[in-house]
């Protein structure tokens, strides 16, 4: 028996189910996933995409499965956030921005560097939804969810995004 197939990314306004994925797991093209309720499905997209929490995978029967961000090991950065953001961005590290803190992926080298700059760095476990880039390049690029549509999350530029 074949698995339900998801070949389109849409806005998940009224999803029938959810799939919870960490940041790395939300970067995909073809993969078998299991929803939070236990349904197995095959994601088979025309190109590799970077899914955001709130995106939906439309199955062949029209059912929409919404994407949630899983809790993962992160570093919470507090203090001079402008200075911290500059140093994090200078290293091309994904960063989730909030008014009172920054969240980045857990990395002892980043933790040491930020601590040496006088910033408060603490391990936390939380969902990770970093900012998308302003120009549409690389993993952290933006897109519009104003209506159902196919996403173009292509990576047209050769760029090393290894951050680990």
Steps between C-alpha positions, in 0.01 A plus 500: 500500500637839407534784749300822473717742302562871563628681191402857586572749778205723592383722782367282782181686598290200607729197516372149556822396674847626596856387453758623751851545362819661624677768295714250308198277436305789345749513211382230264394389155419130517455324830265273688347676801268394779242751622432571865195270480702212347417534127794414273535708185748560222617855437590517131559864407634620165798667670657527842319743729547650843169467682394746768264433790152560362578371153283214384559192290204430272440131446368366169150472651503871599569441868742752652759403760644802685865533595594568862845582637631235737677583824875478456818590684572871454696782655316799640700822468422805713672831557611734222283338231614732222861403558405133537295506178791653310741227612248221438413638155867548416533122539190433285337312787120472499352717775153537648445860610275608788485838676681369808717216367654324203486124446764312305581134453703348783866535413780509759723719281223760456420480873863564588534790254180669616595451866841658435314801358325542836163364390287271714475160330289216638391164360124468441269251337241667274361505146739668254361726228785727392464816296483461126745696287390827344618422146372148443846337502594186685315308768365801687297675232150640509184425311141619492213293643216723384330214311540133409786465258804300415812620680829562329755432769776424253864552574628661184831602653791278591564590863618295791245517780667256735463639851593212721 
